[in-house]
XYZ file of C-alpha atoms in Angstrom:
624
model
C -45.710 3.669 160.373
C -48.767 4.006 158.176
C -52.239 2.930 159.201
C -55.564 2.363 157.525
C -58.809 3.085 159.358
C -61.906 1.263 158.113
C -65.424 2.249 159.170
C -67.871 -0.421 160.249
C -71.602 -0.286 160.885
C -72.840 0.386 164.394
C -73.929 -3.218 164.823
C -70.349 -4.376 164.297
C -71.676 -7.060 161.985
C -70.030 -7.938 158.677
C -71.814 -9.593 155.772
C -69.982 -12.874 155.225
C -70.133 -12.480 151.452
C -67.917 -9.387 151.744
C -65.590 -10.699 154.444
C -62.650 -11.493 152.208
C -60.273 -11.738 155.152
C -62.176 -14.809 156.325
C -62.113 -16.549 152.961
C -60.252 -19.804 153.518
C -59.517 -20.209 149.799
C -56.308 -18.158 149.785
C -54.704 -17.011 146.590
C -51.903 -19.247 145.330
C -49.381 -16.428 145.377
C -50.118 -15.688 149.047
C -49.815 -19.361 149.965
C -46.478 -19.596 148.174
C -45.242 -16.490 149.968
C -46.138 -17.972 153.349
C -44.469 -21.253 152.413
C -41.340 -19.366 151.327
C -41.105 -17.747 154.758
C -41.592 -21.049 156.562
C -39.451 -23.156 154.198
C -36.440 -21.061 153.286
C -33.980 -22.354 150.729
C -30.190 -22.297 151.052
C -28.077 -22.977 147.954
C -24.297 -23.346 147.950
C -22.489 -23.187 144.607
C -19.386 -25.405 144.765
C -17.252 -24.688 141.677
C -14.202 -26.609 140.509
C -11.203 -24.358 139.735
C -8.887 -27.016 138.302
C -6.807 -26.077 135.197
C -9.131 -28.044 132.875
C -12.058 -25.863 134.005
C -10.124 -22.674 133.170
C -8.534 -23.590 129.852
C -9.706 -20.623 127.730
C -11.447 -17.243 127.805
C -14.918 -18.768 127.614
C -14.117 -21.405 130.205
C -16.574 -23.601 132.122
C -15.409 -21.889 135.304
C -16.481 -18.448 134.084
C -19.785 -19.875 132.888
C -20.364 -21.290 136.370
C -19.550 -17.925 137.983
C -21.937 -16.128 135.620
C -24.645 -18.689 136.454
C -24.184 -18.008 140.175
C -24.452 -14.267 139.499
C -27.622 -14.757 137.415
C -29.277 -16.901 140.082
C -28.439 -14.334 142.767
C -29.783 -11.466 140.655
C -32.949 -13.446 139.945
C -33.562 -13.846 143.671
C -33.146 -10.112 144.249
C -35.281 -8.686 141.446
C -38.136 -11.131 142.113
C -38.279 -10.019 145.768
C -37.205 -13.444 146.988
C -35.749 -12.001 150.179
C -35.933 -15.161 152.278
C -33.625 -17.603 150.471
C -29.888 -17.772 151.111
C -26.979 -18.388 148.778
C -23.210 -18.882 148.933
C -20.253 -19.643 146.658
C -17.336 -21.974 147.431
C -14.326 -22.638 145.194
C -12.089 -25.691 145.370
C -8.824 -26.222 143.533
C -7.519 -22.762 144.412
C -3.940 -22.047 145.479
C -5.106 -19.943 148.412
C -7.347 -21.283 151.163
C -10.105 -19.623 153.177
C -12.450 -21.776 155.249
C -13.278 -22.332 158.909
C -11.788 -25.852 158.881
C -8.499 -24.578 157.395
C -8.533 -27.204 154.655
C -6.133 -26.755 151.755
C -7.224 -25.514 148.311
C -10.758 -24.655 149.478
C -11.818 -21.013 149.297
C -15.173 -19.804 150.621
C -15.721 -16.882 148.273
C -19.113 -15.926 149.702
C -20.574 -17.555 152.828
C -24.214 -18.612 152.835
C -26.207 -15.440 153.385
C -28.875 -13.230 151.847
C -28.051 -12.121 148.268
C -27.025 -8.497 147.757
C -25.728 -6.253 144.974
C -22.130 -6.209 146.222
C -21.914 -9.982 145.915
C -23.243 -9.855 142.363
C -20.721 -7.186 141.380
C -17.897 -9.321 142.793
C -19.012 -12.362 140.775
C -19.409 -10.260 137.621
C -15.908 -8.837 138.037
C -14.451 -12.357 138.303
C -16.403 -13.556 135.238
C -15.416 -10.517 133.158
C -11.746 -10.662 134.166
C -11.700 -7.322 135.985
C -10.528 -9.314 138.991
C -7.445 -11.331 138.075
C -8.444 -14.734 139.407
C -4.968 -16.257 139.241
C -3.503 -13.353 141.161
C -6.250 -13.083 143.770
C -6.970 -16.762 144.385
C -4.755 -18.857 142.131
C -5.396 -22.417 141.032
C -3.469 -25.594 141.622
C -2.891 -28.820 139.747
C -2.578 -30.744 143.023
C -5.277 -33.246 143.910
C -7.939 -31.698 146.119
C -9.461 -33.911 148.784
C -13.130 -34.127 147.830
C -14.015 -35.398 151.291
C -12.695 -32.116 152.738
C -14.852 -30.196 150.237
C -17.985 -32.010 151.441
C -16.892 -31.513 155.069
C -16.495 -27.754 154.481
C -19.957 -27.663 152.882
C -21.479 -29.381 155.895
C -19.728 -26.920 158.198
C -21.178 -23.934 156.285
C -24.711 -25.287 156.503
C -24.325 -26.153 160.187
C -23.261 -22.569 160.891
C -26.731 -21.333 159.875
C -28.789 -20.535 162.948
C -32.200 -20.042 161.315
C -34.673 -22.838 162.016
C -36.828 -21.939 159.010
C -34.235 -23.187 156.515
C -35.816 -26.443 155.376
C -34.179 -26.881 151.958
C -30.400 -27.201 151.766
C -28.754 -27.875 148.422
C -25.275 -28.029 146.916
C -24.803 -27.157 143.238
C -21.566 -28.967 142.391
C -20.030 -27.938 139.031
C -16.998 -29.984 137.945
C -15.438 -31.880 135.036
C -13.584 -34.443 137.209
C -15.555 -37.683 136.883
C -13.132 -39.958 138.769
C -11.558 -38.190 141.768
C -9.006 -40.111 143.830
C -8.784 -42.913 141.291
C -5.422 -44.050 142.658
C -6.127 -43.378 146.347
C -8.810 -45.721 147.747
C -8.626 -44.149 151.219
C -9.480 -40.621 150.008
C -12.090 -42.081 147.662
C -13.805 -43.939 150.495
C -13.659 -40.840 152.705
C -15.321 -38.727 150.009
C -18.151 -41.252 149.652
C -18.654 -41.314 153.420
C -18.731 -37.507 153.652
C -21.251 -37.312 150.815
C -23.528 -39.812 152.570
C -23.255 -37.714 155.734
C -24.577 -34.751 153.768
C -27.636 -36.697 152.600
C -28.282 -37.919 156.124
C -28.261 -34.254 157.196
C -30.879 -33.527 154.472
C -28.341 -31.658 152.357
C -28.932 -32.492 148.704
C -26.085 -32.699 146.169
C -27.002 -31.600 142.638
C -24.237 -32.452 140.172
C -23.766 -30.325 137.039
C -21.049 -32.215 135.174
C -19.013 -30.602 132.399
C -17.597 -32.559 129.469
C -13.910 -32.145 128.753
C -12.726 -31.293 125.270
C -11.396 -34.803 124.647
C -13.837 -36.973 126.639
C -17.324 -37.024 128.068
C -18.119 -37.053 131.761
C -18.681 -40.601 133.049
C -21.241 -40.472 135.853
C -20.946 -44.169 136.740
C -17.237 -43.989 137.529
C -17.666 -42.286 140.907
C -20.689 -40.042 141.411
C -23.271 -42.807 140.963
C -22.078 -44.048 144.363
C -22.911 -40.804 146.184
C -25.980 -39.525 144.315
C -28.948 -41.798 145.084
C -31.500 -42.928 142.531
C -34.859 -44.651 142.852
C -37.721 -45.642 140.595
C -39.607 -42.402 141.151
C -36.883 -40.086 142.441
C -35.487 -36.822 141.224
C -32.693 -36.567 138.709
C -29.825 -34.936 140.614
C -27.282 -35.210 137.795
C -27.202 -32.918 134.771
C -24.577 -33.407 132.106
C -23.737 -30.303 130.133
C -21.019 -28.628 128.113
C -19.105 -25.462 128.874
C -21.814 -23.538 127.024
C -23.211 -20.888 129.353
C -26.828 -21.039 128.122
C -27.092 -24.823 128.493
C -25.591 -24.725 131.971
C -27.768 -21.773 132.997
C -30.974 -23.463 131.786
C -30.183 -26.567 133.802
C -29.303 -24.612 136.928
C -32.356 -22.338 136.693
C -34.516 -25.435 136.266
C -33.247 -26.718 139.620
C -32.796 -23.347 141.321
C -36.424 -22.748 142.241
C -37.146 -24.999 145.201
C -40.295 -27.069 145.037
C -42.489 -25.780 147.836
C -45.687 -27.769 148.127
C -48.999 -25.970 148.541
C -50.511 -28.835 150.502
C -49.633 -32.216 151.961
C -52.425 -34.807 152.058
C -53.054 -38.521 152.567
C -54.276 -40.415 149.502
C -56.571 -43.227 150.629
C -56.496 -45.868 147.913
C -58.500 -48.577 149.654
C -60.040 -47.048 152.731
C -61.526 -50.273 154.028
C -58.174 -52.085 153.970
C -56.312 -49.058 155.307
C -53.942 -48.554 152.335
C -52.932 -44.907 152.509
C -49.952 -43.067 150.998
C -48.751 -39.479 151.281
C -48.799 -36.932 148.471
C -47.822 -33.298 148.045
C -49.498 -30.788 145.741
C -47.651 -28.155 143.718
C -48.657 -25.243 141.554
C -46.916 -25.789 138.210
C -47.780 -22.600 136.318
C -48.516 -19.243 137.898
C -48.701 -15.948 136.044
C -45.561 -13.938 136.609
C -46.216 -10.362 137.673
C -44.201 -7.437 138.890
C -43.149 -7.784 142.525
C -45.222 -5.610 144.852
C -43.745 -2.284 145.820
C -42.924 -1.571 149.453
C -43.472 1.595 151.432
C -40.295 3.022 152.960
C -39.717 5.718 155.553
C -37.275 8.273 154.143
C -37.130 10.950 156.873
C -35.217 8.948 159.441
C -31.431 8.673 159.613
C -31.610 5.424 157.644
C -34.190 4.273 155.123
C -36.384 1.548 156.562
C -39.566 -0.268 155.648
C -42.819 1.268 156.827
C -45.170 -0.880 158.856
C -48.812 -0.923 157.783
C -51.640 -1.610 160.217
C -55.413 -1.728 159.648
C -57.956 -0.687 162.263
C -61.737 -1.179 162.182
C -63.650 1.849 163.498
C -67.323 1.884 164.440
C -69.134 4.500 162.352
C -71.408 5.533 165.255
C -69.150 5.493 168.313
C -65.820 6.101 166.494
C -64.353 3.419 168.747
C -61.812 0.883 167.553
C -63.270 -2.589 167.130
C -61.382 -5.622 168.348
C -61.472 -9.036 166.692
C -63.989 -10.352 169.225
C -66.340 -7.447 168.394
C -66.627 -8.519 164.761
C -69.429 -10.890 163.782
C -70.571 -12.426 160.490
C -74.096 -12.876 159.204
C -76.182 -14.421 156.435
C -79.473 -12.892 155.300
C -82.368 -15.353 155.639
C -86.073 -14.523 155.603
C -85.325 -10.826 155.861
C -83.299 -11.273 159.043
C -79.567 -11.276 159.758
C -78.495 -14.641 161.135
C -75.338 -13.851 163.095
C -72.396 -16.234 163.528
C -69.017 -15.941 165.132
C -65.900 -16.735 163.176
C -65.454 -20.002 165.082
C -69.043 -21.054 164.354
C -68.605 -20.445 160.648
C -65.437 -22.511 160.697
C -67.306 -25.451 162.239
C -70.152 -25.127 159.707
C -67.780 -25.254 156.761
C -65.479 -27.893 158.178
C -66.698 -31.490 157.922
C -64.948 -34.693 156.985
C -61.261 -35.541 157.052
C -58.746 -33.711 154.922
C -57.282 -35.766 152.067
C -58.001 -37.589 148.807
C -60.155 -40.712 148.661
C -60.074 -42.913 145.574
C -63.547 -43.605 144.143
C -62.673 -45.482 140.957
C -61.119 -45.335 137.494
C -62.363 -44.201 134.093
C -60.859 -44.157 130.590
C -58.771 -41.077 129.861
C -61.187 -40.194 127.053
C -63.850 -39.525 129.704
C -61.904 -36.455 130.855
C -63.130 -33.704 128.542
C -61.173 -30.549 127.846
C -63.921 -28.241 129.110
C -64.033 -29.981 132.494
C -60.904 -28.090 133.553
C -62.641 -25.069 135.088
C -60.343 -24.541 138.091
C -56.656 -24.278 138.821
C -54.965 -27.669 138.307
C -52.300 -28.977 140.665
C -49.409 -31.393 140.243
C -49.146 -34.119 142.878
C -46.067 -36.105 143.839
C -45.454 -38.821 146.456
C -44.451 -37.767 149.968
C -42.303 -40.320 151.757
C -42.283 -38.285 154.980
C -45.983 -38.955 155.658
C -46.028 -42.686 154.974
C -43.076 -44.928 154.282
C -43.379 -46.660 150.921
C -45.397 -43.839 149.321
C -42.945 -43.504 146.431
C -43.080 -47.176 145.493
C -46.862 -47.372 145.706
C -47.342 -44.109 143.837
C -44.864 -45.211 141.145
C -46.721 -48.515 140.657
C -50.084 -46.744 140.398
C -48.589 -44.160 138.053
C -47.151 -46.854 135.768
C -50.388 -48.851 135.536
C -52.528 -45.784 134.859
C -50.310 -44.890 131.892
C -50.263 -48.478 130.587
C -54.050 -48.879 130.820
C -54.806 -45.273 129.756
C -56.930 -44.582 132.839
C -57.677 -41.634 135.078
C -58.508 -41.868 138.783
C -61.620 -40.194 140.205
C -61.231 -39.019 143.796
C -63.084 -37.026 146.432
C -60.784 -34.254 147.612
C -60.623 -31.924 150.556
C -57.420 -29.908 150.273
C -57.651 -27.728 153.388
C -59.695 -27.591 156.560
C -62.670 -25.292 156.260
C -63.356 -26.192 152.633
C -66.019 -28.423 151.155
C -65.420 -31.651 149.271
C -64.972 -31.610 145.529
C -64.380 -34.285 142.927
C -61.077 -34.400 141.077
C -59.500 -36.438 138.300
C -55.901 -37.656 138.591
C -54.185 -37.918 135.218
C -50.744 -39.537 135.120
C -48.015 -38.031 132.946
C -44.669 -39.680 132.060
C -41.267 -38.067 132.401
C -39.908 -36.370 129.246
C -36.280 -35.260 128.809
C -34.751 -33.126 126.071
C -31.600 -33.898 124.092
C -29.434 -32.395 126.862
C -31.034 -34.564 129.540
C -32.952 -31.589 130.936
C -36.348 -32.515 132.305
C -39.153 -31.024 130.227
C -42.004 -32.844 131.948
C -41.663 -34.493 135.372
C -43.320 -37.799 136.239
C -46.379 -37.439 138.428
C -50.099 -36.783 138.253
C -52.159 -33.734 137.414
C -55.067 -33.142 139.768
C -57.933 -31.527 137.830
C -61.053 -30.277 139.604
C -64.225 -31.674 138.062
C -67.293 -29.451 137.654
C -70.691 -30.154 139.148
C -73.766 -30.175 136.919
C -74.570 -26.537 137.742
C -71.103 -25.478 136.612
C -71.718 -26.594 133.028
C -73.869 -24.224 131.017
C -75.064 -24.619 127.415
C -72.994 -22.861 124.805
C -74.552 -19.827 123.122
C -75.923 -20.228 119.622
C -73.173 -20.026 117.035
C -73.746 -18.505 113.619
C -73.418 -20.896 110.713
C -70.132 -20.558 108.877
C -69.990 -21.209 105.159
C -67.004 -23.481 104.435
C -64.327 -22.182 102.116
C -64.169 -23.549 98.552
C -61.857 -26.517 97.973
C -59.644 -24.392 95.738
C -58.985 -21.933 98.594
C -58.242 -24.815 100.973
C -55.618 -26.102 98.547
C -54.052 -22.639 98.332
C -53.801 -22.289 102.140
C -52.199 -25.699 102.763
C -48.627 -24.787 101.652
C -48.789 -21.593 103.750
C -49.624 -23.536 106.910
C -47.030 -26.209 106.098
C -44.214 -23.686 105.623
C -45.058 -21.626 108.711
C -45.002 -24.497 111.213
C -42.806 -23.829 114.291
C -40.022 -26.332 114.772
C -40.720 -28.353 117.902
C -44.123 -26.727 118.357
C -45.065 -23.671 120.367
C -42.953 -23.178 123.493
C -44.238 -20.364 125.754
C -40.832 -19.983 127.439
C -39.384 -18.726 124.144
C -41.765 -15.749 124.118
C -41.273 -13.828 127.365
C -43.516 -10.949 128.333
C -41.832 -7.832 126.831
C -43.350 -5.566 129.492
C -41.926 -7.647 132.366
C -38.620 -8.036 130.519
C -38.327 -4.279 130.290
C -39.246 -3.811 133.948
C -36.705 -6.316 135.263
C -34.037 -5.096 132.840
C -34.359 -1.511 134.105
C -34.412 -2.756 137.695
C -31.223 -4.742 137.145
C -29.408 -1.883 135.384
C -30.302 0.529 138.176
C -29.146 -1.914 140.848
C -25.774 -2.441 139.149
C -25.331 1.265 138.331
C -25.375 0.608 134.592
C -26.749 2.719 131.784
C -30.397 1.857 131.193
C -30.898 0.220 127.823
C -33.220 2.264 125.584
C -35.343 -0.746 124.711
C -35.581 -4.507 125.051
C -36.283 -7.093 122.394
C -39.869 -8.210 121.872
C -40.007 -11.872 120.862
C -43.791 -11.702 120.437
C -43.552 -9.551 117.282
C -44.002 -11.467 114.012
C -40.824 -12.238 112.086
C -41.925 -10.743 108.808
C -38.664 -11.535 107.027
C -38.864 -15.235 107.862
C -42.572 -15.338 106.963
C -41.899 -13.730 103.580
C -38.973 -16.045 102.896
C -40.862 -19.220 103.766
C -44.306 -18.530 102.378
C -44.249 -15.136 100.667
C -45.008 -16.474 97.162
C -47.789 -18.730 98.461
C -49.366 -15.803 100.335
C -49.399 -13.660 97.181
C -51.093 -16.423 95.189
C -53.621 -16.967 97.983
C -54.450 -13.252 98.226
C -54.885 -12.971 94.443
C -57.218 -15.969 94.366
C -59.138 -14.671 97.393
C -59.685 -11.319 95.677
C -60.844 -13.108 92.536
C -63.275 -15.288 94.478
C -64.623 -12.280 96.385
C -65.146 -10.338 93.169
C -67.101 -13.183 91.622
C -69.310 -13.504 94.704
C -69.852 -9.748 94.790
C -70.789 -9.556 91.105
C -73.169 -12.477 91.527
C -74.890 -10.808 94.460
C -74.971 -7.490 92.608
C -76.577 -8.981 89.497
C -79.196 -10.726 91.637
C -80.070 -7.441 93.348
C -80.369 -5.658 89.955
C -82.670 -8.380 88.593
C -84.747 -8.235 91.750
C -84.993 -4.458 91.560
C -86.028 -4.533 87.873
C -88.667 -7.135 88.599
C -90.138 -5.002 91.363
C -90.074 -1.900 89.157
C -92.140 -3.731 86.517
C -94.676 -4.759 89.132
C -95.351 -1.259 90.520
C -94.435 2.365 89.944
C -92.905 3.038 93.380
C -90.785 5.956 94.551
C -87.712 3.730 94.740
C -87.957 2.741 91.060
C -88.469 6.315 89.911
C -85.412 7.492 91.880
C -83.384 4.798 90.139
C -83.737 6.514 86.793
C -81.172 8.905 85.463
C -83.580 11.840 85.544
C -84.428 11.365 89.196
C -80.753 10.813 90.125
C -79.991 14.066 88.323
C -82.662 15.791 90.414
C -81.085 14.428 93.590
C -77.690 15.638 92.439
C -78.923 19.147 91.730
C -80.558 19.342 95.168
C -77.447 17.897 96.866
C -79.308 14.824 98.132
C -77.470 11.994 96.313
C -76.631 10.445 99.699
C -80.373 9.968 100.306
C -80.506 7.268 97.619
C -80.117 3.635 98.623
C -77.095 1.492 97.775
C -79.175 -0.547 95.297
C -80.335 2.613 93.531
C -76.821 4.003 93.310
C -75.407 0.753 91.928
C -78.219 0.420 89.385
C -77.643 3.967 88.148
C -73.881 3.445 87.802
C -74.394 0.167 85.926
C -76.820 1.898 83.546
C -74.265 4.611 82.721
C -71.448 2.051 82.280
C -69.500 2.696 85.514
C -68.334 -0.197 87.716
C -69.840 0.389 91.189
C -67.607 0.603 94.256
C -68.217 -1.427 97.438
C -69.025 1.272 100.045
C -71.886 3.768 99.904
C -69.627 6.796 100.380
C -67.629 5.707 97.352
C -70.846 5.136 95.333
C -72.057 8.640 96.158
C -68.686 10.034 95.108
C -68.890 8.134 91.795
C -72.365 9.547 91.046
C -71.346 13.105 91.887
C -68.190 12.763 89.796
C -70.268 11.527 86.871
C -72.651 14.518 86.912
C -69.843 17.008 87.522
C -68.084 15.685 84.415
C -71.214 16.406 82.333
C -71.337 20.057 83.387
């Protein structure tokens, strides 16, 4: 056990401005960690082992096994030590399940991920474990209702009450099971509905066969619900590992809301719906290290405790001994923690609609805080999805934003937010790129907006240079635009790669690829000739400007020399420059004097003073 002792003043009073432990605005990462502990996720991979799924070396079955291994490894290396995961196979010759159903093999029960499980999955995917010999596969029809029953039994065997999210990742290429047996077909539909009633979600990842595409409407549309504003629980893919992995990873991270609030649309008439707020983008960092105790018989985590010690009495301070104060009029106004909570807490928590404005009224620089994504919550108020969907549709049609007064948590003050609706966008594989919902953007108060500092005037480039740069920009455009997910952080990639290799007892790779480095070969191939022309013209333009400025300075210097016999004009002559050279003081001359001298002796002046001095000294040394 390790402890931290912190000294306090003798008055046992803490300035509220430094009392970070009392700050009610918790960091997003800490909130997500607390939510993960209270809302644990359990995922069960259910993989079809029929002959059509195992038809070649790079089979859909092996891709599914590798996906399960990748998801499990991702949970481990990101310190996600609360979620559970399991793997079930159906269509195997051998059977292993608590219900003793045929052709169903529970490869890994739902439990915490560990390295041994990953190694087992990797050995199956690589062929080190002979699947046909160890488990076998059958061409007999597998009762899908028994598969769903076995899934329900596995989830019911979990004793933890903190498991709030239960999901099945079903990977199969059979789009019409029990086509000739209406009894088994009806049983499968009933079992699937039982799963949804038990809050167990079925996510279907369908695989196309070599000769036909997967038809979702044949059977699975009857067991996977859809609504106007619901989630897409069906993903059609190929046997390609990357496509399947992207779809699974997109659904793997459970959506844990940061807050759940009522949205009061018309407060006077009592129309209120429920919403949930999510953090869409958070910077990914290395997981925090943990202190471990190594001197015991077994390695275990060290517990850390913090104690507050009075600096005068050296006595430990309890929570009730700590007070908070604000300085006012030279005095310390002392409050208890409960009193501060009451001062800060006023009004009901939630969002209250004030009105609507055109989307153009929402300026880019208004986004000064962390934005959230809000989604309807049917658990708070029935009909929230329908009402939210109708509001969402009209806001997009009329190009409007909603202005609301928001209080996200108790103990915080009200702020004004803008709700901006965004439509759903899917890629060519049916993978969701942008979900439907609304972005909640905090609006600044007047004091938050400060005038921009004075900007120096920029001389626009000549039209000829603009014409030269256009083909360079055109040929270096990124197809599909900039996608941040295609440029991972090389430092984090290296860290997680080493962590993974060490966990699996593999040789550590000497280096990892860095996608952020420019692709010089592609740049040269696409726009190399245009860049050369642009650089040549830029040098020519710069030379002309430089010569123009140089000639103006010479004319100005000659004019001043005719007006008066100053020291500067006399040093510009060859005789005086020779005197400076002989005394070793050429560097004392000004840039204008050096350039004038070099022009008079027929030498083209350089750009920097050091080079000008060198030219003058070289000239006199050549005369010696």
